[in-house]
Amino acid sequence: MRILGIESSCDETGIAIYDEQSGIIAHKLYSQVKVHQEYGGVVPELASRDHVRKIIPLIRDTLKEAHCRTEDISAVAYTQGPGLIGALLVGATVAKSIAFAWNKPALGIHHLEGHLLAPMLEENKPDFPFLALLVSGGHTMLVSVFGLGNYQIIGESIDDAAGEAFDKTAKIMGLDYPGGPLLAKLAEQGDGSEMRFPRPMTDRPGLDFSFSGLKTFAANRVAATDGSLQANANIAQAFQEAVVDTLAIKCKRALKQTGHKRLVVAGGVSANLSLREKLAKLMQDLGGEVFYPRHEYCTDNGAMIAYAGFCHFKQSKDDGHTIKVFPRWPLASSSGE
Ligand code: KG4
Ligand code: ZN
């Protein structure tokens, strides 16, 4: 059984093929970063148009790389939400059209479920149940995962997502979009031990997050320094430490509350090395285990959608020929309608 996966919820066109026996047998990603860079953020209309340009050639290349004929594909999985409506519609329309032409089922996948399940593509994969920390550009969530489709959100950001806070702080420092990885790189050369950034919402019970204050705190520090590379690196280091520390404190609390022994970390920010180090240490201290997707499956990609599609296809999910996308779709509900 082989599933074609299509991801187009934001500024990456990701296509992959998951094979029941061999796992991911082809995986291609086109990033629109250059298209949006001069605007300092994603321009939705440009994103949709670029997906239109790239999606079909990328699907062709992926099928070719996998030496896959159309009849070898059992189903087409695509990101149905959440995300940018135009970008989602491109992926959904192409997926449904292909599925109709090939006479195969199409499966709409929740983008965050894709991220949650991505560590299952690794050799050392977590068993259910587990606690998931989902940290991306659009979301920061703690999810108690009991099984496929059985998700309970136990904490989330009340304002900026962790990745968004990284990107906005990077922008304040004049770094290119998306600034998260660049800020993390800059932080390696910094020493922010003189600065004490707050650890938002850790002084009260609960598992929710708030990151917008850290960005403002960083902006004030940047305004108060000489703007040198070293000054920015020091602020970047202290900012990153504050985000990572806050995430770790809430993970520890959530693990205690739920009793989970396994922690899955997914979404773009899970690529952050400082976060990985911190959570590895936490899980070692607690006698538990932490799981990540490999680097290329941390940020948006087609592999996670192909895999989630495979899991649902086994449970015979097929959403027919109607084309519908859900730009806002809560993870815990089975449909975005
Ligand atoms: O999961 P993702 O590709 O897209 C969304 O679904 O949002 O996550 C992208 C986010 C961006 O905010 C990006 O800056 C952040 O992940 N990111 C990082 C790192 N790599 C990507 N943030 C901090 N450190 C990194 N190494
Ligand atoms: Zn994502």
PDB file of N, CA, C and O in Angstrom, residues 142-201:
ATOM      1  N   LEU A 142       0.279  21.812  24.257  1.00  0.00           N
ATOM      2  CA  LEU A 142       0.587  20.550  24.933  1.00  0.00           C
ATOM      3  C   LEU A 142      -0.620  19.653  24.709  1.00  0.00           C
ATOM      4  O   LEU A 142      -1.754  20.053  24.993  1.00  0.00           O
ATOM      5  N   VAL A 143      -0.373  18.480  24.162  1.00  0.00           N
ATOM      6  CA  VAL A 143      -1.480  17.591  23.800  1.00  0.00           C
ATOM      7  C   VAL A 143      -1.261  16.230  24.435  1.00  0.00           C
ATOM      8  O   VAL A 143      -0.173  15.655  24.338  1.00  0.00           O
ATOM      9  N   SER A 144      -2.315  15.721  25.083  1.00  0.00           N
ATOM     10  CA  SER A 144      -2.279  14.375  25.608  1.00  0.00           C
ATOM     11  C   SER A 144      -2.797  13.473  24.484  1.00  0.00           C
ATOM     12  O   SER A 144      -3.937  13.604  24.054  1.00  0.00           O
ATOM     13  N   VAL A 145      -1.909  12.607  23.993  1.00  0.00           N
ATOM     14  CA  VAL A 145      -2.257  11.776  22.832  1.00  0.00           C
ATOM     15  C   VAL A 145      -2.509  10.346  23.303  1.00  0.00           C
ATOM     16  O   VAL A 145      -1.603   9.679  23.795  1.00  0.00           O
ATOM     17  N   PHE A 146      -3.749   9.882  23.149  1.00  0.00           N
ATOM     18  CA  PHE A 146      -4.117   8.539  23.625  1.00  0.00           C
ATOM     19  C   PHE A 146      -4.105   7.511  22.503  1.00  0.00           C
ATOM     20  O   PHE A 146      -4.026   6.320  22.736  1.00  0.00           O
ATOM     21  N   GLY A 147      -4.209   7.959  21.276  1.00  0.00           N
ATOM     22  CA  GLY A 147      -4.236   7.065  20.123  1.00  0.00           C
ATOM     23  C   GLY A 147      -4.524   7.890  18.892  1.00  0.00           C
ATOM     24  O   GLY A 147      -4.721   9.110  18.986  1.00  0.00           O
ATOM     25  N   LEU A 148      -4.582   7.244  17.733  1.00  0.00           N
ATOM     26  CA  LEU A 148      -4.850   7.967  16.493  1.00  0.00           C
ATOM     27  C   LEU A 148      -6.211   8.670  16.574  1.00  0.00           C
ATOM     28  O   LEU A 148      -7.227   8.029  16.827  1.00  0.00           O
ATOM     29  N   GLY A 149      -6.207   9.966  16.404  1.00  0.00           N
ATOM     30  CA  GLY A 149      -7.451  10.745  16.423  1.00  0.00           C
ATOM     31  C   GLY A 149      -7.988  11.017  17.816  1.00  0.00           C
ATOM     32  O   GLY A 149      -9.043  11.618  17.959  1.00  0.00           O
ATOM     33  N   ASN A 150      -7.263  10.598  18.841  1.00  0.00           N
ATOM     34  CA  ASN A 150      -7.724  10.782  20.211  1.00  0.00           C
ATOM     35  C   ASN A 150      -6.790  11.749  20.938  1.00  0.00           C
ATOM     36  O   ASN A 150      -5.820  11.346  21.583  1.00  0.00           O
ATOM     37  N   TYR A 151      -7.071  13.043  20.769  1.00  0.00           N
ATOM     38  CA  TYR A 151      -6.174  14.083  21.244  1.00  0.00           C
ATOM     39  C   TYR A 151      -6.881  15.009  22.220  1.00  0.00           C
ATOM     40  O   TYR A 151      -7.987  15.461  21.950  1.00  0.00           O
ATOM     41  N   GLN A 152      -6.212  15.287  23.330  1.00  0.00           N
ATOM     42  CA  GLN A 152      -6.776  16.229  24.300  1.00  0.00           C
ATOM     43  C   GLN A 152      -5.779  17.378  24.497  1.00  0.00           C
ATOM     44  O   GLN A 152      -4.651  17.152  24.963  1.00  0.00           O
ATOM     45  N   ILE A 153      -6.202  18.568  24.132  1.00  0.00           N
ATOM     46  CA  ILE A 153      -5.314  19.732  24.297  1.00  0.00           C
ATOM     47  C   ILE A 153      -5.371  20.159  25.756  1.00  0.00           C
ATOM     48  O   ILE A 153      -6.438  20.484  26.274  1.00  0.00           O
ATOM     49  N   ILE A 154      -4.212  20.160  26.429  1.00  0.00           N
ATOM     50  CA  ILE A 154      -4.211  20.502  27.853  1.00  0.00           C
ATOM     51  C   ILE A 154      -3.536  21.839  28.133  1.00  0.00           C
ATOM     52  O   ILE A 154      -3.548  22.329  29.250  1.00  0.00           O
ATOM     53  N   GLY A 155      -2.931  22.427  27.097  1.00  0.00           N
ATOM     54  CA  GLY A 155      -2.327  23.745  27.256  1.00  0.00           C
ATOM     55  C   GLY A 155      -2.031  24.340  25.898  1.00  0.00           C
ATOM     56  O   GLY A 155      -1.741  23.608  24.954  1.00  0.00           O
ATOM     57  N   GLU A 156      -2.157  25.681  25.776  1.00  0.00           N
ATOM     58  CA  GLU A 156      -1.788  26.323  24.510  1.00  0.00           C
ATOM     59  C   GLU A 156      -1.473  27.788  24.718  1.00  0.00           C
ATOM     60  O   GLU A 156      -1.741  28.347  25.786  1.00  0.00           O
ATOM     61  N   SER A 157      -0.925  28.414  23.683  1.00  0.00           N
ATOM     62  CA  SER A 157      -0.535  29.813  23.821  1.00  0.00           C
ATOM     63  C   SER A 157      -1.768  30.704  23.748  1.00  0.00           C
ATOM     64  O   SER A 157      -2.651  30.494  22.915  1.00  0.00           O
ATOM     65  N   ILE A 158      -1.789  31.693  24.618  1.00  0.00           N
ATOM     66  CA  ILE A 158      -2.918  32.622  24.599  1.00  0.00           C
ATOM     67  C   ILE A 158      -2.629  33.802  23.667  1.00  0.00           C
ATOM     68  O   ILE A 158      -3.492  34.623  23.421  1.00  0.00           O
ATOM     69  N   ASP A 159      -1.384  33.885  23.166  1.00  0.00           N
ATOM     70  CA  ASP A 159      -1.076  34.951  22.194  1.00  0.00           C
ATOM     71  C   ASP A 159      -0.133  34.398  21.117  1.00  0.00           C
ATOM     72  O   ASP A 159      -0.531  33.526  20.365  1.00  0.00           O
ATOM     73  N   ASP A 160       1.111  34.878  21.053  1.00  0.00           N
ATOM     74  CA  ASP A 160       2.022  34.417  19.998  1.00  0.00           C
ATOM     75  C   ASP A 160       2.413  32.946  20.197  1.00  0.00           C
ATOM     76  O   ASP A 160       2.577  32.491  21.331  1.00  0.00           O
ATOM     77  N   ALA A 161       2.611  32.253  19.092  1.00  0.00           N
ATOM     78  CA  ALA A 161       3.180  30.907  19.162  1.00  0.00           C
ATOM     79  C   ALA A 161       4.691  31.062  19.387  1.00  0.00           C
ATOM     80  O   ALA A 161       5.263  32.122  19.118  1.00  0.00           O
ATOM     81  N   ALA A 162       5.332  29.981  19.858  1.00  0.00           N
ATOM     82  CA  ALA A 162       6.776  30.051  20.137  1.00  0.00           C
ATOM     83  C   ALA A 162       7.557  30.443  18.874  1.00  0.00           C
ATOM     84  O   ALA A 162       8.423  31.329  18.911  1.00  0.00           O
ATOM     85  N   GLY A 163       7.240  29.807  17.751  1.00  0.00           N
ATOM     86  CA  GLY A 163       7.947  30.110  16.494  1.00  0.00           C
ATOM     87  C   GLY A 163       7.707  31.549  16.062  1.00  0.00           C
ATOM     88  O   GLY A 163       8.614  32.225  15.563  1.00  0.00           O
ATOM     89  N   GLU A 164       6.492  32.001  16.277  1.00  0.00           N
ATOM     90  CA  GLU A 164       6.131  33.380  15.916  1.00  0.00           C
ATOM     91  C   GLU A 164       6.957  34.373  16.750  1.00  0.00           C
ATOM     92  O   GLU A 164       7.444  35.386  16.237  1.00  0.00           O
ATOM     93  N   ALA A 165       7.115  34.059  18.042  1.00  0.00           N
ATOM     94  CA  ALA A 165       7.913  34.922  18.926  1.00  0.00           C
ATOM     95  C   ALA A 165       9.371  34.938  18.466  1.00  0.00           C
ATOM     96  O   ALA A 165      10.016  35.995  18.444  1.00  0.00           O
ATOM     97  N   PHE A 166       9.886  33.774  18.063  1.00  0.00           N
ATOM     98  CA  PHE A 166      11.249  33.708  17.513  1.00  0.00           C
ATOM     99  C   PHE A 166      11.341  34.600  16.270  1.00  0.00           C
ATOM    100  O   PHE A 166      12.262  35.399  16.123  1.00  0.00           O
ATOM    101  N   ASP A 167      10.364  34.447  15.363  1.00  0.00           N
ATOM    102  CA  ASP A 167      10.406  35.187  14.085  1.00  0.00           C
ATOM    103  C   ASP A 167      10.295  36.697  14.320  1.00  0.00           C
ATOM    104  O   ASP A 167      11.004  37.485  13.701  1.00  0.00           O
ATOM    105  N   LYS A 168       9.400  37.102  15.225  1.00  0.00           N
ATOM    106  CA  LYS A 168       9.206  38.542  15.462  1.00  0.00           C
ATOM    107  C   LYS A 168      10.425  39.156  16.138  1.00  0.00           C
ATOM    108  O   LYS A 168      10.827  40.273  15.837  1.00  0.00           O
ATOM    109  N   THR A 169      11.013  38.412  17.082  1.00  0.00           N
ATOM    110  CA  THR A 169      12.205  38.922  17.777  1.00  0.00           C
ATOM    111  C   THR A 169      13.368  39.031  16.788  1.00  0.00           C
ATOM    112  O   THR A 169      14.135  40.006  16.804  1.00  0.00           O
ATOM    113  N   ALA A 170      13.466  38.033  15.909  1.00  0.00           N
ATOM    114  CA  ALA A 170      14.524  38.064  14.894  1.00  0.00           C
ATOM    115  C   ALA A 170      14.350  39.284  13.992  1.00  0.00           C
ATOM    116  O   ALA A 170      15.326  39.952  13.630  1.00  0.00           O
ATOM    117  N   LYS A 171      13.103  39.588  13.653  1.00  0.00           N
ATOM    118  CA  LYS A 171      12.817  40.730  12.776  1.00  0.00           C
ATOM    119  C   LYS A 171      13.258  42.042  13.447  1.00  0.00           C
ATOM    120  O   LYS A 171      13.828  42.924  12.803  1.00  0.00           O
ATOM    121  N   ILE A 172      13.014  42.127  14.759  1.00  0.00           N
ATOM    122  CA  ILE A 172      13.420  43.316  15.522  1.00  0.00           C
ATOM    123  C   ILE A 172      14.944  43.506  15.416  1.00  0.00           C
ATOM    124  O   ILE A 172      15.458  44.610  15.356  1.00  0.00           O
ATOM    125  N   MET A 173      15.651  42.368  15.341  1.00  0.00           N
ATOM    126  CA  MET A 173      17.122  42.434  15.254  1.00  0.00           C
ATOM    127  C   MET A 173      17.608  42.591  13.817  1.00  0.00           C
ATOM    128  O   MET A 173      18.805  42.516  13.541  1.00  0.00           O
ATOM    129  N   GLY A 174      16.670  42.695  12.888  1.00  0.00           N
ATOM    130  CA  GLY A 174      17.041  42.903  11.481  1.00  0.00           C
ATOM    131  C   GLY A 174      17.387  41.623  10.742  1.00  0.00           C
ATOM    132  O   GLY A 174      17.985  41.659   9.668  1.00  0.00           O
ATOM    133  N   LEU A 175      17.010  40.466  11.305  1.00  0.00           N
ATOM    134  CA  LEU A 175      17.315  39.203  10.625  1.00  0.00           C
ATOM    135  C   LEU A 175      16.229  38.916   9.582  1.00  0.00           C
ATOM    136  O   LEU A 175      15.088  39.339   9.731  1.00  0.00           O
ATOM    137  N   ASP A 176      16.602  38.155   8.545  1.00  0.00           N
ATOM    138  CA  ASP A 176      15.659  37.827   7.469  1.00  0.00           C
ATOM    139  C   ASP A 176      14.554  36.892   7.940  1.00  0.00           C
ATOM    140  O   ASP A 176      14.722  36.172   8.921  1.00  0.00           O
ATOM    141  N   TYR A 177      13.451  36.869   7.190  1.00  0.00           N
ATOM    142  CA  TYR A 177      12.353  35.942   7.469  1.00  0.00           C
ATOM    143  C   TYR A 177      12.653  34.578   6.858  1.00  0.00           C
ATOM    144  O   TYR A 177      13.172  34.542   5.750  1.00  0.00           O
ATOM    145  N   PRO A 178      12.338  33.448   7.463  1.00  0.00           N
ATOM    146  CA  PRO A 178      11.863  33.301   8.826  1.00  0.00           C
ATOM    147  C   PRO A 178      13.045  33.307   9.787  1.00  0.00           C
ATOM    148  O   PRO A 178      13.997  32.553   9.624  1.00  0.00           O
ATOM    149  N   GLY A 179      12.957  34.146  10.787  1.00  0.00           N
ATOM    150  CA  GLY A 179      14.123  34.421  11.618  1.00  0.00           C
ATOM    151  C   GLY A 179      14.436  33.396  12.689  1.00  0.00           C
ATOM    152  O   GLY A 179      15.536  33.444  13.260  1.00  0.00           O
ATOM    153  N   GLY A 180      13.506  32.485  12.988  1.00  0.00           N
ATOM    154  CA  GLY A 180      13.719  31.518  14.078  1.00  0.00           C
ATOM    155  C   GLY A 180      15.076  30.830  14.026  1.00  0.00           C
ATOM    156  O   GLY A 180      15.880  30.945  14.966  1.00  0.00           O
ATOM    157  N   PRO A 181      15.376  30.117  12.920  1.00  0.00           N
ATOM    158  CA  PRO A 181      16.667  29.421  12.857  1.00  0.00           C
ATOM    159  C   PRO A 181      17.852  30.381  12.883  1.00  0.00           C
ATOM    160  O   PRO A 181      18.894  30.057  13.459  1.00  0.00           O
ATOM    161  N   LEU A 182      17.697  31.582  12.306  1.00  0.00           N
ATOM    162  CA  LEU A 182      18.800  32.557  12.294  1.00  0.00           C
ATOM    163  C   LEU A 182      19.059  33.100  13.691  1.00  0.00           C
ATOM    164  O   LEU A 182      20.202  33.280  14.111  1.00  0.00           O
ATOM    165  N   LEU A 183      17.980  33.340  14.433  1.00  0.00           N
ATOM    166  CA  LEU A 183      18.125  33.810  15.803  1.00  0.00           C
ATOM    167  C   LEU A 183      18.810  32.731  16.656  1.00  0.00           C
ATOM    168  O   LEU A 183      19.686  33.025  17.479  1.00  0.00           O
ATOM    169  N   ALA A 184      18.432  31.481  16.438  1.00  0.00           N
ATOM    170  CA  ALA A 184      19.037  30.366  17.184  1.00  0.00           C
ATOM    171  C   ALA A 184      20.534  30.296  16.887  1.00  0.00           C
ATOM    172  O   ALA A 184      21.353  30.038  17.775  1.00  0.00           O
ATOM    173  N   LYS A 185      20.891  30.529  15.627  1.00  0.00           N
ATOM    174  CA  LYS A 185      22.313  30.498  15.220  1.00  0.00           C
ATOM    175  C   LYS A 185      23.072  31.645  15.899  1.00  0.00           C
ATOM    176  O   LYS A 185      24.160  31.450  16.437  1.00  0.00           O
ATOM    177  N   LEU A 186      22.450  32.830  15.885  1.00  0.00           N
ATOM    178  CA  LEU A 186      23.069  34.010  16.496  1.00  0.00           C
ATOM    179  C   LEU A 186      23.262  33.791  18.005  1.00  0.00           C
ATOM    180  O   LEU A 186      24.285  34.184  18.578  1.00  0.00           O
ATOM    181  N   ALA A 187      22.285  33.131  18.624  1.00  0.00           N
ATOM    182  CA  ALA A 187      22.333  32.892  20.072  1.00  0.00           C
ATOM    183  C   ALA A 187      23.567  32.067  20.468  1.00  0.00           C
ATOM    184  O   ALA A 187      24.075  32.200  21.585  1.00  0.00           O
ATOM    185  N   GLU A 188      24.056  31.230  19.536  1.00  0.00           N
ATOM    186  CA  GLU A 188      25.232  30.388  19.839  1.00  0.00           C
ATOM    187  C   GLU A 188      26.452  31.233  20.187  1.00  0.00           C
ATOM    188  O   GLU A 188      27.328  30.803  20.933  1.00  0.00           O
ATOM    189  N   GLN A 189      26.525  32.453  19.608  1.00  0.00           N
ATOM    190  CA  GLN A 189      27.687  33.317  19.871  1.00  0.00           C
ATOM    191  C   GLN A 189      27.427  34.279  21.035  1.00  0.00           C
ATOM    192  O   GLN A 189      28.243  35.149  21.314  1.00  0.00           O
ATOM    193  N   GLY A 190      26.266  34.175  21.676  1.00  0.00           N
ATOM    194  CA  GLY A 190      25.904  35.167  22.680  1.00  0.00           C
ATOM    195  C   GLY A 190      26.025  34.670  24.105  1.00  0.00           C
ATOM    196  O   GLY A 190      26.082  33.459  24.375  1.00  0.00           O
ATOM    197  N   ASP A 191      26.064  35.606  25.011  1.00  0.00           N
ATOM    198  CA  ASP A 191      26.029  35.298  26.438  1.00  0.00           C
ATOM    199  C   ASP A 191      25.039  36.265  27.078  1.00  0.00           C
ATOM    200  O   ASP A 191      25.346  37.449  27.260  1.00  0.00           O
ATOM    201  N   GLY A 192      23.889  35.758  27.401  1.00  0.00           N
ATOM    202  CA  GLY A 192      22.836  36.619  27.949  1.00  0.00           C
ATOM    203  C   GLY A 192      22.684  36.476  29.442  1.00  0.00           C
ATOM    204  O   GLY A 192      21.655  36.835  30.001  1.00  0.00           O
ATOM    205  N   SER A 193      23.742  35.938  30.098  1.00  0.00           N
ATOM    206  CA  SER A 193      23.613  35.638  31.537  1.00  0.00           C
ATOM    207  C   SER A 193      23.378  36.892  32.392  1.00  0.00           C
ATOM    208  O   SER A 193      22.856  36.798  33.496  1.00  0.00           O
ATOM    209  N   GLU A 194      23.756  38.049  31.840  1.00  0.00           N
ATOM    210  CA  GLU A 194      23.540  39.302  32.585  1.00  0.00           C
ATOM    211  C   GLU A 194      22.067  39.745  32.559  1.00  0.00           C
ATOM    212  O   GLU A 194      21.647  40.567  33.365  1.00  0.00           O
ATOM    213  N   MET A 195      21.343  39.185  31.564  1.00  0.00           N
ATOM    214  CA  MET A 195      19.938  39.611  31.409  1.00  0.00           C
ATOM    215  C   MET A 195      19.016  38.561  31.985  1.00  0.00           C
ATOM    216  O   MET A 195      19.241  37.376  31.793  1.00  0.00           O
ATOM    217  N   ARG A 196      17.975  38.993  32.626  1.00  0.00           N
ATOM    218  CA  ARG A 196      17.026  38.003  33.152  1.00  0.00           C
ATOM    219  C   ARG A 196      15.674  38.234  32.473  1.00  0.00           C
ATOM    220  O   ARG A 196      14.911  39.111  32.885  1.00  0.00           O
ATOM    221  N   PHE A 197      15.440  37.477  31.415  1.00  0.00           N
ATOM    222  CA  PHE A 197      14.132  37.538  30.762  1.00  0.00           C
ATOM    223  C   PHE A 197      13.109  36.822  31.644  1.00  0.00           C
ATOM    224  O   PHE A 197      13.455  35.850  32.315  1.00  0.00           O
ATOM    225  N   PRO A 198      11.853  37.243  31.627  1.00  0.00           N
ATOM    226  CA  PRO A 198      10.833  36.527  32.417  1.00  0.00           C
ATOM    227  C   PRO A 198      10.534  35.134  31.852  1.00  0.00           C
ATOM    228  O   PRO A 198      10.875  34.851  30.703  1.00  0.00           O
ATOM    229  N   ARG A 199       9.941  34.298  32.666  1.00  0.00           N
ATOM    230  CA  ARG A 199       9.443  32.976  32.221  1.00  0.00           C
ATOM    231  C   ARG A 199       7.919  33.075  32.316  1.00  0.00           C
ATOM    232  O   ARG A 199       7.336  32.743  33.368  1.00  0.00           O
ATOM    233  N   PRO A 200       7.254  33.572  31.250  1.00  0.00           N
ATOM    234  CA  PRO A 200       5.839  33.952  31.364  1.00  0.00           C
ATOM    235  C   PRO A 200       4.916  32.813  31.800  1.00  0.00           C
ATOM    236  O   PRO A 200       5.059  31.679  31.350  1.00  0.00           O
ATOM    237  N   MET A 201       4.009  33.142  32.690  1.00  0.00           N
ATOM    238  CA  MET A 201       2.946  32.252  33.180  1.00  0.00           C
ATOM    239  C   MET A 201       3.448  30.999  33.898  1.00  0.00           C
ATOM    240  O   MET A 201       2.744  30.006  33.982  1.00  0.00           O
TER     241      MET A 201
END
